[in-house]
Amino acid sequence: GAVVSQHPSWVICKSGTSVKIECRSLDFQATTMFWYRQFPKQSLMLMATSNEGSKATYEQGVEKDKFLINHASLTLSTLTVTSAHPEDSSFYICSARDSSYSNQPQHFGDGTRLSIL
Amino acid sequence: SQQGEEDPQALSIQEGENATMNCSYKTSINNLQWYRQNSGRGLVHLILIRSNEREKHSGRLRVTLDTSKKSSSLLITASRAADTASYFCATDLGITPLVFGKGTRLSVIA
């Protein structure tokens, strides 16, 4: 079945570091990918919609300069957390949907746990 | 903003029992999807039910959809310890991203 690969799965870094997270659709094309953030024991909150070849669409309250999204190909989207601070520590999950069909489920990566010291 | 609301927020049952989770939503939908999330992992898609469908089965899972009440239920029969996870419903409006509910944390005790 369709698979989405997310890398890295765990990052621990110092405050002020920029961290890049990759999301790849392995066996289908995804013109649109989604980035979510999840706090412990809470639901997924959509951060932004990543559109291949164009600018991402950010949800209200999400800083576009803080969370840079690049979707350069039909199988890869990246999220860069710039100058990360402890409050950015969270679980980040990407997902993608096969562009070829309607009424299809979203496929999720395994998530990236980001810990900023 | 979240559209789906799961009920209950937490559920603890014995292995072998059935588990029922409910989801309510607010707007018209194209389909409704149920996902499972194990602790610290991504989401696994379980079932997608379209707006013109009323019931769908997949193994030990049964999903119902009542569009007049804007509600759905997920039934897990003969639960196993491995079913312990959080379960989320998500509504698909067609062109917009999925909107997730708060989830139900299911604990199946062996």
Coordinates of C-alpha atoms in Angstrom, one line a residue:
Chain A
G1 CA 0.0 0.0 0.0
A2 CA 0.9 3.6 -0.1
V3 CA 3.7 4.7 2.3
V4 CA 4.9 8.0 3.5
S5 CA 8.4 8.2 4.9
Q6 CA 9.3 10.8 7.4
H7 CA 12.9 11.5 8.6
P8 CA 14.3 12.0 11.1
S9 CA 12.2 10.2 13.7
W10 CA 13.9 12.0 16.7
V11 CA 15.9 15.1 17.0
I12 CA 17.5 16.7 20.1
C13 CA 19.3 19.9 19.6
K14 CA 20.3 23.2 21.2
S15 CA 18.2 26.3 21.2
G16 CA 18.8 28.4 18.2
T17 CA 19.4 25.5 15.8
S18 CA 17.4 25.1 12.6
V19 CA 16.0 21.6 12.0
K20 CA 14.8 20.2 8.7
I21 CA 12.3 17.4 8.6
E22 CA 11.7 15.5 5.3
C23 CA 8.4 13.8 4.2
R24 CA 8.4 11.5 1.2
S25 CA 5.6 9.7 -0.6
L26 CA 7.3 6.5 -1.6
D27 CA 4.9 5.0 -4.2
F28 CA 2.6 7.7 -5.2
Q29 CA 2.6 11.3 -6.3
A30 CA 1.4 13.9 -3.9
T31 CA 0.7 17.4 -5.2
T32 CA -0.4 18.3 -1.7
M33 CA 1.2 17.3 1.6
F34 CA 0.2 18.3 5.1
W35 CA 2.1 19.2 8.2
Y36 CA 0.7 18.6 11.6
R37 CA 1.8 19.3 15.1
Q38 CA 0.7 17.2 18.1
F39 CA 1.2 17.9 21.8
P40 CA 1.1 15.1 24.3
K41 CA -2.3 13.4 24.6
Q42 CA -3.8 15.9 22.2
S43 CA -5.1 15.8 18.7
L44 CA -3.3 16.7 15.5
M45 CA -3.3 20.4 14.7
L46 CA -2.8 21.3 11.1
M47 CA 0.0 23.7 10.6
A48 CA 0.2 24.1 6.9
T49 CA -0.7 22.6 3.5
S50 CA 2.3 22.1 1.3
N51 CA 1.7 22.6 -2.4
E52 CA 4.1 21.2 -5.0
G53 CA 5.6 24.1 -7.0
S54 CA 4.0 26.9 -5.1
K55 CA 3.9 28.5 -1.7
A56 CA 2.5 26.6 1.3
T57 CA -0.8 27.6 2.9
Y58 CA -0.4 28.3 6.6
E59 CA -3.0 28.0 9.2
Q60 CA -3.9 30.9 11.4
G61 CA -1.4 31.5 14.1
V62 CA 1.5 29.5 12.4
E63 CA 4.5 31.7 11.7
K64 CA 5.6 31.1 8.1
D65 CA 9.0 32.5 8.8
K66 CA 9.4 30.1 11.7
F67 CA 8.2 27.0 9.9
L68 CA 9.6 27.0 6.4
I69 CA 8.0 24.6 4.0
N70 CA 9.4 23.5 0.6
H71 CA 7.6 21.1 -1.7
A72 CA 10.0 20.9 -4.7
S73 CA 8.8 17.7 -6.1
L74 CA 5.7 15.5 -6.3
T75 CA 7.2 13.1 -3.7
L76 CA 9.1 15.4 -1.2
S77 CA 8.1 18.1 1.2
T78 CA 10.4 19.5 3.9
L79 CA 9.6 21.4 7.0
T80 CA 12.4 23.5 8.5
V81 CA 12.0 24.8 12.0
T82 CA 14.2 27.9 12.0
S83 CA 16.0 29.1 15.1
A84 CA 14.2 26.5 17.2
H85 CA 13.4 27.2 20.9
P86 CA 12.1 25.0 23.7
E87 CA 8.5 26.0 23.0
D88 CA 8.9 24.4 19.5
S89 CA 9.5 21.0 21.1
S90 CA 6.7 18.8 19.9
F91 CA 5.7 15.9 17.7
Y92 CA 5.5 16.8 14.0
I93 CA 3.7 14.6 11.6
C94 CA 3.4 14.9 7.8
S95 CA 0.8 13.3 5.6
A96 CA 0.1 13.0 1.9
R97 CA -2.8 12.0 -0.3
D98 CA -2.5 10.3 -3.7
S99 CA -3.3 13.1 -6.2
S100 CA -4.7 10.8 -8.8
Y101 CA -7.8 9.8 -7.0
S102 CA -10.6 11.4 -5.0
N103 CA -12.1 10.0 -1.8
Q104 CA -8.7 8.6 -0.7
P105 CA -7.3 8.4 2.8
Q106 CA -4.3 10.4 3.8
H107 CA -1.2 8.5 4.5
F108 CA 0.9 9.5 7.5
G109 CA 4.6 9.4 8.2
D110 CA 5.7 8.0 11.6
G111 CA 6.3 11.5 12.9
T112 CA 9.4 13.4 14.2
R113 CA 9.8 14.1 17.9
L114 CA 11.6 17.4 18.2
S115 CA 13.2 18.2 21.6
I116 CA 14.9 21.6 21.9
L117 CA 17.2 22.0 24.9
Chain B
S1 CA -10.4 24.3 14.2
Q2 CA -11.5 20.8 15.1
Q3 CA -14.7 19.5 13.6
G4 CA -14.9 16.0 14.9
E5 CA -15.5 15.3 18.5
E6 CA -14.9 11.8 19.8
D7 CA -16.7 10.3 22.7
P8 CA -15.6 9.0 25.1
Q9 CA -12.2 10.6 25.6
A10 CA -10.9 7.5 27.3
L11 CA -12.1 3.9 27.4
S12 CA -10.7 1.0 29.3
I13 CA -12.0 -2.5 28.7
Q14 CA -11.0 -6.1 29.2
E15 CA -9.5 -8.2 26.4
G16 CA -12.3 -9.9 24.4
E17 CA -14.8 -7.2 25.0
N18 CA -16.1 -4.8 22.3
A19 CA -15.1 -1.2 22.2
T20 CA -17.4 1.5 20.7
M21 CA -16.2 5.0 20.0
N22 CA -18.4 7.8 18.7
C23 CA -17.6 10.8 16.6
S24 CA -19.8 13.9 15.9
Y25 CA -19.1 16.6 13.4
K26 CA -20.6 19.8 12.3
T27 CA -20.6 20.3 8.5
S28 CA -21.4 18.3 5.4
I29 CA -18.7 15.9 4.4
N30 CA -17.4 13.9 1.5
N31 CA -16.2 11.1 3.7
L32 CA -15.3 10.3 7.2
Q33 CA -12.1 8.5 8.1
W34 CA -11.0 6.6 11.2
Y35 CA -7.3 6.4 12.2
R36 CA -5.3 4.7 14.9
Q37 CA -2.3 6.1 16.6
N38 CA 0.0 4.1 18.8
S39 CA 2.0 6.1 21.4
G40 CA 4.7 8.2 19.7
R41 CA 3.9 7.0 16.2
G42 CA 2.2 8.3 13.2
L43 CA -1.4 7.6 12.2
V44 CA -2.6 4.4 10.6
H45 CA -5.6 4.6 8.4
L46 CA -8.4 2.2 9.4
I47 CA -11.5 2.8 7.4
L48 CA -12.9 5.5 5.0
I49 CA -16.7 5.7 4.8
R50 CA -18.2 7.9 2.1
S51 CA -21.1 10.2 2.8
N52 CA -23.5 7.9 0.8
E53 CA -22.6 4.9 2.8
R54 CA -24.1 3.9 6.1
E55 CA -22.0 1.0 7.3
K56 CA -18.6 -0.5 6.5
H57 CA -16.7 -3.4 7.8
S58 CA -13.0 -4.3 7.9
G59 CA -12.0 -7.4 9.9
R60 CA -13.0 -6.7 13.5
L61 CA -13.9 -3.1 12.7
R62 CA -17.3 -1.8 12.0
V63 CA -18.0 1.8 11.2
T64 CA -21.4 3.4 10.8
L65 CA -22.3 6.8 9.5
D66 CA -25.4 8.8 10.1
T67 CA -25.3 12.0 8.0
S68 CA -28.6 13.2 9.4
K69 CA -27.2 13.2 12.9
K70 CA -23.7 14.1 11.7
S71 CA -22.2 11.2 13.7
S72 CA -20.2 8.1 13.2
S73 CA -19.2 5.2 15.4
L74 CA -16.3 2.8 15.4
L75 CA -16.8 -0.7 16.9
I76 CA -13.9 -2.9 17.6
T77 CA -15.1 -6.5 18.3
A78 CA -13.2 -9.0 20.4
S79 CA -10.6 -6.5 21.4
R80 CA -7.0 -7.4 22.0
A81 CA -4.2 -5.8 24.0
A82 CA -2.7 -4.8 20.7
D83 CA -5.7 -2.6 20.0
T84 CA -4.5 -0.2 22.8
A85 CA -4.1 3.1 21.1
S86 CA -5.7 6.5 20.4
Y87 CA -8.4 6.5 17.8
F88 CA -9.3 9.6 15.8
C89 CA -12.1 10.4 13.4
A90 CA -11.4 12.9 10.6
T91 CA -13.8 14.6 8.3
D92 CA -12.9 15.1 4.6
L93 CA -14.7 18.0 3.0
G94 CA -13.2 17.3 -0.4
I95 CA -10.7 20.0 -1.2
T96 CA -9.6 20.9 2.3
P97 CA -7.3 19.0 4.7
L98 CA -8.7 16.5 7.0
V99 CA -10.0 17.9 10.3
F100 CA -9.3 15.6 13.3
G101 CA -11.3 15.2 16.5
K102 CA -9.6 15.0 19.9
G103 CA -9.4 11.3 19.9
T104 CA -10.4 8.4 22.1
R105 CA -7.7 6.7 24.2
L106 CA -8.5 3.0 24.3
S107 CA -6.8 0.7 26.8
V108 CA -7.4 -3.0 26.4
I109 CA -6.4 -4.9 29.5
A110 CA -5.2 -8.5 29.1

